[in-house]
Amino acid sequence: MLDAVLYLLTLLIGVLAGFLGALLGIGGGMIIVPALSIYLGLPIHSAIATSMVAVTATGTTGAARYIKQNLVDIKLGIFLEMVTVIGVMIGVFLALRVSGSVLYILFSCLLFCLSFTHLVTVGREERKLIRREYGEATRKTGLGLKGEYYDENLKIKVPYHVTGYIKGSLMSFLAGMGSGLLGIGGGVFKVAAMNLLMNVPLKVAIATSKFMISITAATGSLLYYLSGTTPLPFVAPCALGTMIGVIMGTKIMNRVRSGYLKILLFLLTFYLGFRCLERGLGSI
Amino acid sequence: MKKIIHSALVAGLSISAALFMVGLILNASLNNLGLLIIEIGIYVLIMTPITSLVIISLILKREDPKFTIMIVLIMLSIITSALITYMLG
């Protein structure tokens, strides 16, 4: 009986994480890990291992759903994923030489900058969508990627041209560092890199981030699984829950106003920045 | 391309979801068999996005070879970091 209640709670945690993950382009580990470890009493390593498998499930389900909705820019995702995985490797090397508190404080500053940029660009996002400014012809830069999607909220087709490859790559590199070293989700950085620096509409950025997360998390899951810390009975309900949550989230994401998504991203990034600052100051 | 990748992802997800459900049900009565099925489900889930990446690289090989090189780099980085982590324990 107790097991059944625990599994049901794990399933519900998964649904919540999957739903928010689909709306904001994040993995959902920041919800699953504390919920499983603090509220259900799972050891932290087991909670992280469970979360990795659940994030793989969210990423993969989200990618499948958004690919069907024609929201994922696969080529852009591959380009940024390449930079991200290189970032993870170089980041691990650098982290061995820089103190953890310094990294936490640096990342918190970056997250605060991103959160306020999301806040001040709430109006700009919708204006750019309505005036189709994302698709304004620019000279061919970098890989010359472009695309279009149908915005179900505004009922218009939104074309876009990807720019700012160097700035976006740098941010993705930082995303790799952050997710690999500090245990913070890379999703917020990836969405910010694409939307704020690479001229990619927010909804395409969120969908492409989910596609990228599926690849990153699959690797993490495999590593945790090989290390033997994955608690099998908890993984199944959590992964199933995230799949249900993602299906619900992906159904409404494209119908929601981009401005509301920006406000949610502001709150999430601000919270993450605060948590990083707290940890950084706590470990000095 | 998108239709093929979507189908591959959906197939992998459906199999792993079915395995998770069967594993959970069996776990209540036949403990070891249930856990074994959940384990297979995890493997299927992990392999799903990796397989889709391989499919993308095969499709893009003719269309845009530079993206295939990028995918090879991603795979190499993943394998390297997995090996390093495994060796460091």
PDB file of N, CA and C in Angstrom, chain A residues 24-26 111 114 118 184-193 209 265 268-269 272:
ATOM      1  N   LEU A  24       8.549  25.407 -21.054  1.00  0.00           N
ATOM      2  CA  LEU A  24       9.683  26.333 -20.973  1.00  0.00           C
ATOM      3  C   LEU A  24      10.968  25.825 -21.629  1.00  0.00           C
ATOM      4  N   GLY A  25      10.939  24.602 -22.148  1.00  0.00           N
ATOM      5  CA  GLY A  25      12.134  24.084 -22.828  1.00  0.00           C
ATOM      6  C   GLY A  25      13.219  23.636 -21.873  1.00  0.00           C
ATOM      7  N   ILE A  26      12.828  23.285 -20.656  1.00  0.00           N
ATOM      8  CA  ILE A  26      13.818  22.822 -19.669  1.00  0.00           C
ATOM      9  C   ILE A  26      13.633  21.322 -19.434  1.00  0.00           C
ATOM     10  N   LEU A 111      22.787  34.341 -14.819  1.00  0.00           N
ATOM     11  CA  LEU A 111      21.358  34.009 -14.764  1.00  0.00           C
ATOM     12  C   LEU A 111      20.505  35.242 -14.454  1.00  0.00           C
ATOM     13  N   LEU A 114      20.252  37.229 -17.615  1.00  0.00           N
ATOM     14  CA  LEU A 114      19.315  36.593 -18.545  1.00  0.00           C
ATOM     15  C   LEU A 114      17.874  36.814 -18.112  1.00  0.00           C
ATOM     16  N   HIS A 118      14.986  38.675 -20.230  1.00  0.00           N
ATOM     17  CA  HIS A 118      13.688  38.079 -20.586  1.00  0.00           C
ATOM     18  C   HIS A 118      12.559  39.042 -20.213  1.00  0.00           C
ATOM     19  N   ILE A 184      22.948  22.506 -12.662  1.00  0.00           N
ATOM     20  CA  ILE A 184      21.783  23.327 -13.020  1.00  0.00           C
ATOM     21  C   ILE A 184      21.417  22.992 -14.460  1.00  0.00           C
ATOM     22  N   GLY A 185      20.138  23.126 -14.776  1.00  0.00           N
ATOM     23  CA  GLY A 185      19.682  22.742 -16.105  1.00  0.00           C
ATOM     24  C   GLY A 185      20.280  23.617 -17.185  1.00  0.00           C
ATOM     25  N   GLY A 186      20.616  22.994 -18.305  1.00  0.00           N
ATOM     26  CA  GLY A 186      21.161  23.765 -19.422  1.00  0.00           C
ATOM     27  C   GLY A 186      20.052  24.390 -20.253  1.00  0.00           C
ATOM     28  N   GLY A 187      18.810  23.965 -20.044  1.00  0.00           N
ATOM     29  CA  GLY A 187      17.693  24.426 -20.863  1.00  0.00           C
ATOM     30  C   GLY A 187      17.518  25.936 -20.861  1.00  0.00           C
ATOM     31  N   VAL A 188      17.621  26.548 -19.692  1.00  0.00           N
ATOM     32  CA  VAL A 188      17.409  28.004 -19.619  1.00  0.00           C
ATOM     33  C   VAL A 188      18.454  28.753 -20.447  1.00  0.00           C
ATOM     34  N   PHE A 189      19.694  28.253 -20.448  1.00  0.00           N
ATOM     35  CA  PHE A 189      20.759  28.901 -21.229  1.00  0.00           C
ATOM     36  C   PHE A 189      20.520  28.700 -22.729  1.00  0.00           C
ATOM     37  N   LYS A 190      20.095  27.474 -23.088  1.00  0.00           N
ATOM     38  CA  LYS A 190      19.885  27.170 -24.509  1.00  0.00           C
ATOM     39  C   LYS A 190      18.751  28.016 -25.081  1.00  0.00           C
ATOM     40  N   VAL A 191      17.650  28.114 -24.330  1.00  0.00           N
ATOM     41  CA  VAL A 191      16.520  28.919 -24.794  1.00  0.00           C
ATOM     42  C   VAL A 191      16.946  30.381 -24.920  1.00  0.00           C
ATOM     43  N   ALA A 192      17.692  30.876 -23.909  1.00  0.00           N
ATOM     44  CA  ALA A 192      18.143  32.270 -23.936  1.00  0.00           C
ATOM     45  C   ALA A 192      19.106  32.502 -25.097  1.00  0.00           C
ATOM     46  N   ALA A 193      20.008  31.561 -25.318  1.00  0.00           N
ATOM     47  CA  ALA A 193      20.983  31.720 -26.409  1.00  0.00           C
ATOM     48  C   ALA A 193      20.265  31.863 -27.738  1.00  0.00           C
ATOM     49  N   SER A 209      15.274  23.398 -27.836  1.00  0.00           N
ATOM     50  CA  SER A 209      15.947  23.076 -26.577  1.00  0.00           C
ATOM     51  C   SER A 209      15.536  21.683 -26.085  1.00  0.00           C
ATOM     52  N   LEU A 265       9.689  32.317 -17.926  1.00  0.00           N
ATOM     53  CA  LEU A 265      11.145  32.121 -18.044  1.00  0.00           C
ATOM     54  C   LEU A 265      11.900  33.082 -17.141  1.00  0.00           C
ATOM     55  N   LEU A 268      11.676  31.688 -13.604  1.00  0.00           N
ATOM     56  CA  LEU A 268      12.509  30.484 -13.471  1.00  0.00           C
ATOM     57  C   LEU A 268      14.000  30.833 -13.430  1.00  0.00           C
ATOM     58  N   THR A 269      14.425  31.706 -14.346  1.00  0.00           N
ATOM     59  CA  THR A 269      15.851  32.071 -14.415  1.00  0.00           C
ATOM     60  C   THR A 269      16.270  32.849 -13.165  1.00  0.00           C
ATOM     61  N   LEU A 272      16.660  30.352 -10.364  1.00  0.00           N
ATOM     62  CA  LEU A 272      17.916  29.596 -10.510  1.00  0.00           C
ATOM     63  C   LEU A 272      19.127  30.450 -10.136  1.00  0.00           C
TER      64      LEU A 272
END
